[in-house]
Coordinates of C-alpha atoms and ligand atoms in Angstrom, one line a residue:
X1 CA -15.9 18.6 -16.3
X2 CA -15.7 15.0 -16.6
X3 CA -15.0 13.2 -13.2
X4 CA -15.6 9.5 -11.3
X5 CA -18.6 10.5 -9.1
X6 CA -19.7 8.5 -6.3
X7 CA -23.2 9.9 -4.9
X8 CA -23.6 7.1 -2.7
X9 CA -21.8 5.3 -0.3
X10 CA -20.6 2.1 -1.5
X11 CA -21.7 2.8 -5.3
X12 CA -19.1 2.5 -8.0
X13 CA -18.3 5.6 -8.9
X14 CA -19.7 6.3 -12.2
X15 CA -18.2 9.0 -15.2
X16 CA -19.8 11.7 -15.9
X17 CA -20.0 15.6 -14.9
X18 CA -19.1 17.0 -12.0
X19 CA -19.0 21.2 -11.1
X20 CA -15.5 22.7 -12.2
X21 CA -13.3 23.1 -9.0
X22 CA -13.3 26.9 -8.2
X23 CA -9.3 28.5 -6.6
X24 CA -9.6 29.2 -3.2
X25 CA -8.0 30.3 0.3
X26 CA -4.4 28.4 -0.2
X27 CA -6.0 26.4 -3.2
X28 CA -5.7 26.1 -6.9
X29 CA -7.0 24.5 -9.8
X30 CA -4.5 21.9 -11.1
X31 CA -5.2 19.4 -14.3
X32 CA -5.0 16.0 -13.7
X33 CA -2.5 13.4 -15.4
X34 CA -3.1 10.3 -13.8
X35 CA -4.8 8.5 -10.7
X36 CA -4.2 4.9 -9.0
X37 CA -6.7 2.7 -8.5
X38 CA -5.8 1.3 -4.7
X39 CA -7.6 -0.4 -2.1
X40 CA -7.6 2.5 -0.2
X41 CA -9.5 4.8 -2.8
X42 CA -12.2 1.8 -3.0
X43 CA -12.2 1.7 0.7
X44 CA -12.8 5.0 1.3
X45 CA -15.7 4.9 -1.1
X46 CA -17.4 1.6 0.3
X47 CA -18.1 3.7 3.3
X48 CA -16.5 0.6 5.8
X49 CA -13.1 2.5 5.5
X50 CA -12.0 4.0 8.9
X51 CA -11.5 7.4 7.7
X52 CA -14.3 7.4 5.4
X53 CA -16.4 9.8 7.7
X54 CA -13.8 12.6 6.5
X55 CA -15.7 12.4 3.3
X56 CA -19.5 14.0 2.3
X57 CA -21.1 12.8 -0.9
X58 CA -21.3 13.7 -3.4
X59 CA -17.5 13.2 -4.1
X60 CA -15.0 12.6 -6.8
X61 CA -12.9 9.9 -5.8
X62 CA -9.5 9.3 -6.2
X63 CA -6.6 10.2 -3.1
X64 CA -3.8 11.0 -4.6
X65 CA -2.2 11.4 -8.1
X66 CA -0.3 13.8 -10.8
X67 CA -1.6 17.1 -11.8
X68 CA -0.4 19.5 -14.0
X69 CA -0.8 23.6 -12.2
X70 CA -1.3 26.7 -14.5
X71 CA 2.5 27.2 -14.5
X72 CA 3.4 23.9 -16.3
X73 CA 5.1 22.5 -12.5
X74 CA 4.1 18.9 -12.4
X75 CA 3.0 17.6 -8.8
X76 CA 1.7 14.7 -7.1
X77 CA -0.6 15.4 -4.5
X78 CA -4.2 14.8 -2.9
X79 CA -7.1 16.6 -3.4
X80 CA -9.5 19.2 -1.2
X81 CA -12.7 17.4 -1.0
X82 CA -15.0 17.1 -2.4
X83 CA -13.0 17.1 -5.5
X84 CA -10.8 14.0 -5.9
X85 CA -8.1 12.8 -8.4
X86 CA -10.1 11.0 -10.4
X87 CA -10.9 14.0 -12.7
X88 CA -10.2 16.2 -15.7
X89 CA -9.4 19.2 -12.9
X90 CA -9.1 19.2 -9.5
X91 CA -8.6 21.5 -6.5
X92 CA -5.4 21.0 -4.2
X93 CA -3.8 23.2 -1.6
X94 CA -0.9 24.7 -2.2
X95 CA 1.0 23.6 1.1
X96 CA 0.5 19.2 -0.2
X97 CA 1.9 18.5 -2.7
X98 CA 5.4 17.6 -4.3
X99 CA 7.3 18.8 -7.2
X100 CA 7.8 15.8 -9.9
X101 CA 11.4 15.5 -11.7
X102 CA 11.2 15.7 -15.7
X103 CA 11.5 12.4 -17.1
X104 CA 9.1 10.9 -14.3
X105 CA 6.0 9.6 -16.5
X106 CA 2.8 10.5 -14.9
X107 CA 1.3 6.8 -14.7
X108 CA 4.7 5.9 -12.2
X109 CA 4.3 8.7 -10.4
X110 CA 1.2 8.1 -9.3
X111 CA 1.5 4.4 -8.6
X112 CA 4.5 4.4 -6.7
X113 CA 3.4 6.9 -3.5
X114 CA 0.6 4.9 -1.6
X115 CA 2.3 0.8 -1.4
X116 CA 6.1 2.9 -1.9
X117 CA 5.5 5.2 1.4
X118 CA 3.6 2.6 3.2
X119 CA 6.2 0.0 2.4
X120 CA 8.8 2.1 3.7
X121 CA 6.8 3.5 7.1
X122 CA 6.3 -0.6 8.1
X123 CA 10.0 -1.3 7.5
X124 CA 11.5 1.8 8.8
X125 CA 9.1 3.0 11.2
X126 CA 7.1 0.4 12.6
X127 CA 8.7 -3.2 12.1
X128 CA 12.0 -1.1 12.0
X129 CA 14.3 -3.5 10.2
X130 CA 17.9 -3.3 11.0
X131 CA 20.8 -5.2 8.7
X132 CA 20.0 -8.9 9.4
X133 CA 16.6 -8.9 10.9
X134 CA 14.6 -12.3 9.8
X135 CA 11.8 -10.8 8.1
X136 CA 7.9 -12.8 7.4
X137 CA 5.6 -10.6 5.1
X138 CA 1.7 -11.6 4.5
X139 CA 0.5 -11.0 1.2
X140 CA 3.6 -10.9 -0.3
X141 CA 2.5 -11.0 -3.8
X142 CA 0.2 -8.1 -3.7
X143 CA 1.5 -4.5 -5.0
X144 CA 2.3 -3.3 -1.8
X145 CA 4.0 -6.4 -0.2
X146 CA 5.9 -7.0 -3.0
X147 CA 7.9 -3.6 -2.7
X148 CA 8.2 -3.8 0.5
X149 CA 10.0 -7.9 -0.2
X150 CA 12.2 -5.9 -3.0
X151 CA 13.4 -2.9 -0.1
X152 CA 14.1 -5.3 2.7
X153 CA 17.3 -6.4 2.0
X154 CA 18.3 -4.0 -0.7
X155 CA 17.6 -0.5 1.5
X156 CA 17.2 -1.9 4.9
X157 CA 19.5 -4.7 5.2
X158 CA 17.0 -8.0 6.1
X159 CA 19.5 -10.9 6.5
X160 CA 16.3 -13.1 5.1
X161 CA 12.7 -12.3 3.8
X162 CA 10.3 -15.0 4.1
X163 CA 7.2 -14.2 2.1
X164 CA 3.7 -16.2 2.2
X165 CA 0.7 -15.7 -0.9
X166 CA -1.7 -17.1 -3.4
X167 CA -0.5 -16.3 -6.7
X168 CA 2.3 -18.9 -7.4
X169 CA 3.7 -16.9 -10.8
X170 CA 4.2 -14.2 -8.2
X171 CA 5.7 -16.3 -5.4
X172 CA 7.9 -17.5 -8.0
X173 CA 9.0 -14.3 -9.1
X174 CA 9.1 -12.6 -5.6
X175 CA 11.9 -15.7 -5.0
X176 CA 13.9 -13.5 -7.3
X177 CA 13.8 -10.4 -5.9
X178 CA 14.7 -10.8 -2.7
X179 CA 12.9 -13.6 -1.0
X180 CA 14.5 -16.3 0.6
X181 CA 11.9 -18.8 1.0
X182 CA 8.1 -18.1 -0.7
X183 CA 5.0 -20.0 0.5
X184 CA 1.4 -20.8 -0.7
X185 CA -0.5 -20.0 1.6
X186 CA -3.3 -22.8 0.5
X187 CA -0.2 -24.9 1.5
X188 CA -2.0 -27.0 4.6
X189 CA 1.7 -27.7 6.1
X190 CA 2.3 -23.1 5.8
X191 CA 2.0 -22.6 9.3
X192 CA 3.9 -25.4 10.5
X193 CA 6.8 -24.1 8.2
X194 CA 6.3 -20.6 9.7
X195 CA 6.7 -22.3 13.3
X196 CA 9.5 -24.3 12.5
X197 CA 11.5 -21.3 10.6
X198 CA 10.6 -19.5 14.0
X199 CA 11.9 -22.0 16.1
X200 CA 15.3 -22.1 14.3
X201 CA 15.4 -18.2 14.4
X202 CA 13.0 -16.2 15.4
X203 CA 11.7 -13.6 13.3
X204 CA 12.6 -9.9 13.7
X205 CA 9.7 -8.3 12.1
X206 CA 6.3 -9.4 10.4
X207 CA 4.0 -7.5 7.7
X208 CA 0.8 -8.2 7.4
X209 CA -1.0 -7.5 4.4
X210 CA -4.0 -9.7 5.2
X211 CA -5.8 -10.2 8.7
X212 CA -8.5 -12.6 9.0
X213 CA -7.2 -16.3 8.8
X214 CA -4.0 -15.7 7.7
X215 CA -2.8 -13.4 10.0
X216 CA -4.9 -15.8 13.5
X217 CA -3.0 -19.0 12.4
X218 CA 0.4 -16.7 11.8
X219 CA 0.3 -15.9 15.1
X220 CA -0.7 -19.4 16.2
X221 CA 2.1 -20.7 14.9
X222 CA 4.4 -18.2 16.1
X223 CA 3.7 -18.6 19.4
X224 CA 3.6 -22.8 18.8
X225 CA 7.5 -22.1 17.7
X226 CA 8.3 -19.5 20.1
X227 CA 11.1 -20.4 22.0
X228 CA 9.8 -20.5 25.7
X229 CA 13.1 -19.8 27.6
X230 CA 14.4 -17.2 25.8
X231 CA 12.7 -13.9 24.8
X232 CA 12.7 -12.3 21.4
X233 CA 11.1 -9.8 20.1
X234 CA 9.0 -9.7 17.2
X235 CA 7.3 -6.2 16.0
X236 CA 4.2 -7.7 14.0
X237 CA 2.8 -4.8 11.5
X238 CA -0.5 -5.0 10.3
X239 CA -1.2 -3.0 7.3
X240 CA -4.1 -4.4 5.5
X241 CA -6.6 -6.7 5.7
X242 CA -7.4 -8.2 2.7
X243 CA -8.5 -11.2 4.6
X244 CA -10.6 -10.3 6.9
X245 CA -11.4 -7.5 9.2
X246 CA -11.3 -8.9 12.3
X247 CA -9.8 -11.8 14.2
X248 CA -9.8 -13.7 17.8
X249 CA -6.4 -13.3 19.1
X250 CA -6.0 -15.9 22.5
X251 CA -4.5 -13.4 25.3
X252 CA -1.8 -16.1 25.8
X253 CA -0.2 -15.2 22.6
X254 CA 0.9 -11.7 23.5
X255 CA 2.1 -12.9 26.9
X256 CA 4.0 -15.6 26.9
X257 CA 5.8 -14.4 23.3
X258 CA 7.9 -11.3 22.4
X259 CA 5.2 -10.7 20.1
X260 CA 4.8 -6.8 19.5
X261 CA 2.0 -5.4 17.1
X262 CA 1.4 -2.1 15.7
X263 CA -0.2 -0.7 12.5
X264 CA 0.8 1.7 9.5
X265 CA -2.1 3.2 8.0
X266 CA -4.0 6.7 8.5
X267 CA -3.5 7.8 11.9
X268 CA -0.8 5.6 13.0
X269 CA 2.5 7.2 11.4
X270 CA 3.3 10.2 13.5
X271 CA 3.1 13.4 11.2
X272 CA 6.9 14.2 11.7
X273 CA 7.7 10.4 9.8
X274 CA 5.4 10.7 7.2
X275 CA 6.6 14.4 6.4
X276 CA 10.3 12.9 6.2
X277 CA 9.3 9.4 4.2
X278 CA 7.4 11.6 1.6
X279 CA 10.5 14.3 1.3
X280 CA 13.4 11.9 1.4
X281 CA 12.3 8.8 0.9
X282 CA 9.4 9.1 -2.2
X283 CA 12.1 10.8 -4.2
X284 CA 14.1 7.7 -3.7
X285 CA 11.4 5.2 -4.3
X286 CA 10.2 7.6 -7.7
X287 CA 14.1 7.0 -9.1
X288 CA 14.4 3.4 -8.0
X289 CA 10.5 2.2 -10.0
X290 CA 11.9 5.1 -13.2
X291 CA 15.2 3.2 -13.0
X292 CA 13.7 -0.6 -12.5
X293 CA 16.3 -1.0 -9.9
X294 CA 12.5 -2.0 -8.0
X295 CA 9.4 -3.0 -10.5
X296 CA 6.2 -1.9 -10.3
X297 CA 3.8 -3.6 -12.4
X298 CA 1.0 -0.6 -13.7
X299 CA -1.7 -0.9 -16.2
X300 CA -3.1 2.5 -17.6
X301 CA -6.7 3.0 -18.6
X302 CA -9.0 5.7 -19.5
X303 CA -10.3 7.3 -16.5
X304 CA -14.1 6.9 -18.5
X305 CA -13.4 2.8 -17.9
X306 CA -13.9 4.0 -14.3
X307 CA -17.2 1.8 -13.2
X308 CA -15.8 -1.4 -15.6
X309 CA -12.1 -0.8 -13.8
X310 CA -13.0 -0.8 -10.0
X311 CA -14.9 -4.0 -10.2
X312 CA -12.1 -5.8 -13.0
X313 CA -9.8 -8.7 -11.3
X314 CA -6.2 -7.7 -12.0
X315 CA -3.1 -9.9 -12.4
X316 CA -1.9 -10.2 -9.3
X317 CA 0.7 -7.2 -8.3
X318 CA -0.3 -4.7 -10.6
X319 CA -1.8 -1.8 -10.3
X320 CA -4.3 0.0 -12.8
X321 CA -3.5 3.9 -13.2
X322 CA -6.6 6.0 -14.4
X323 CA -5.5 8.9 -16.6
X324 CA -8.4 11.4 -17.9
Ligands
NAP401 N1 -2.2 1.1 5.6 C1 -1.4 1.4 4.5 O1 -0.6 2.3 4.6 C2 -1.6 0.6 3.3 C3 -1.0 1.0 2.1 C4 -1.2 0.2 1.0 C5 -2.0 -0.9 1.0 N2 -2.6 -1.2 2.2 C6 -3.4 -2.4 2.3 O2 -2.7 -3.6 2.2 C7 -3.5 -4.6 1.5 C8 -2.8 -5.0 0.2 O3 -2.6 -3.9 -0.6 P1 -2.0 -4.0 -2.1 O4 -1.8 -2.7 -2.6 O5 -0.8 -4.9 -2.0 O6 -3.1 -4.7 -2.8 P2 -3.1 -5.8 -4.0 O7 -2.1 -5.5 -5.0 O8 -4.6 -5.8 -4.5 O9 -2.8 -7.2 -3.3 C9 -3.7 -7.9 -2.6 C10 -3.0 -9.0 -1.8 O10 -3.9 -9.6 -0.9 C11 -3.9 -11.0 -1.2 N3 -5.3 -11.5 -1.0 C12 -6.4 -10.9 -1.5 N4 -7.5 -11.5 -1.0 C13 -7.0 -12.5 -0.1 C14 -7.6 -13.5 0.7 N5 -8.9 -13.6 0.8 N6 -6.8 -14.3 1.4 C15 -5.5 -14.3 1.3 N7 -4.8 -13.3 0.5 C16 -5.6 -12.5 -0.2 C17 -3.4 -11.2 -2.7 O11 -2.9 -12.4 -2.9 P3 -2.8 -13.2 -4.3 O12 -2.6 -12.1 -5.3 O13 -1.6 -14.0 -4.2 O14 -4.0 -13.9 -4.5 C18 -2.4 -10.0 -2.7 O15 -1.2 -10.5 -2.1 C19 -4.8 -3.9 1.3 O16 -5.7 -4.2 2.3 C20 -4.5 -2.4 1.3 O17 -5.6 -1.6 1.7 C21 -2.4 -0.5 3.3

């Protein structure tokens, strides 16, 4: 069969054959509708990814997607390694995966899951955001941050959602949505604005799609508008780090603010939350991108683009779906 084969770490995964998937022990061979194209998937393939050790070469990549089982039952779902979604077939256990409501089409239904779940695991889970929480979210304009700007205040109540990006089509259009204020973040005077808006009332929760930089001076500034006498908390999330991998965080910050920082990512969700955001919560966020009550910008290509689409630049927010 036809698959997106990566024989070496950090290689773009190229299109070409690949050994059919053979049933198994609690597995079965399912035919495969569509794949996204995240950050994640490349991740995991650069080798540099945390959980990237979980994988041996050669692989097919691709984590998660639609397939189609021998009964006609449309799923999404992951794939046993080393077979990935980015396939004509693919190999998937029969205890992961989730039952897809006629009418979904394939190419939503496999965008939505990996920036709709981890959306909702930073909001509820980690930054948990309560009606009227003051809400900051890094890389706002990116696929992910964007849905999480659209559920703040329309599933979880945010009394204001301050967002901070590049693209400024996208800042303008996250503005109506459901963000209050939106920032370039090439804007020298950001982080003064981020202090001041602190200052005035503190923020609740941050997410961070972004690290490096953005994230150091963030919490600069936080601290610079922090007001000293009074304590407040504020759960920082970090989710990605499209920024930079690493930054120098001065000790002072964490004590003499109400700063608190967690993460959302592999390993960092406890089992029991992710079971219930993917059973109650995926269905939701499958209705509400089917509906357009939230948007999700996708672009479908043919999985053989493969190599030409992992390295292509992207308007910014939208996702490419590989279908075989
Ligand atoms: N842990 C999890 O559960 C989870 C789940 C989903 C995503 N993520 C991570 O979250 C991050 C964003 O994911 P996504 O799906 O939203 O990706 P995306 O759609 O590709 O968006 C990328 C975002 O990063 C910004 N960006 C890129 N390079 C930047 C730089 N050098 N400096 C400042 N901003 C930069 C972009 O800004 P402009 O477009 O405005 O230029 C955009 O907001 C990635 O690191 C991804 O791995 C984590």
């Amino acid at each position: 069969m036809k698959a997106a084969v990566v024989t070496e770490w950090g290689q773009t995964p190229r299109y070409t054959e690949f050994p059919e998937p053979q049933p198994g022990d609690g597995t079965v061979v399912a035919t495969v509708e569509a794949s996204a194209l995240t950050n994640l998937t490349k991740a995991l393939i650069s080798g540099k990814h945390y959980a990237s050790g979980e994988l041996t070469l050669p692989a097919v990549a691709g984590v998660d997607g639609v397939a189609r089982l021998e009964d006609g039952r449309r799923v999404y779902t992951g794939a046993v390694a080393p077979y990935g979604m980015m396939a004509e077939r693919t190999l998937i256990s029969t205890h992961a995966m989730l039952e897809l409501p006629d009418g979904l089409d394939a190419v939503t239904a496999a965008a939505v899951p990996n920036p709709g779940m981890s959306a909702w695991a930073a909001l509820q889970h980690a930054a948990a955001v309560a009606p009227g929480d003051h809400v900051l979210v890094l890389g706002a304009t990116g696929v992910t941050g964007s849905l999480a700007v659209q559920l703040a205040k329309s599933v979880f109540g945010a009394g204001r959602v301050i967002v901070t990006g590049r693209d400024v089509a996208r800042l303008r259009w996250l503005r109506t949505v459901g963000a209050d204020e939106a920032m370039d973040l090439r804007d020298p005077e950001v982080h003064a604005r981020i202090g001041a808006l602190h200052a005035e009332r503190p923020f609740d929760a941050v997410l961070d799609y972004l690290w490096g930089a953005p994230a150091a001076s963030t919490l600069t500034a936080l601290a610079a508008g922090h007001p000293a006498a009074h304590y407040h908390r504020t759960r920082f999330v970090q989710i990605g780090a499209m920024a930079g991998p690493a930054i120098e965080l001065p000790a002072a910050i964490l004590r003499g603010t109400g700063i608190t920082m967690s993460g959302v990512g592999i390993g960092s969700v406890p089992p029991d939350v992710l079971a219930r955001i993917r059973s109650e919560a995926l269905p939701r966020l499958f209705d509400m991108v089917a509906t357009g009550t939230i948007d999700l910008r996708t672009r479908t290509r043919p999985l053989a683009e493969v190599t030409d689409a992992w390295a292509a630049a992207e308007p910014s927010g939208t996702r490419v779906v590989l279908t075989p």
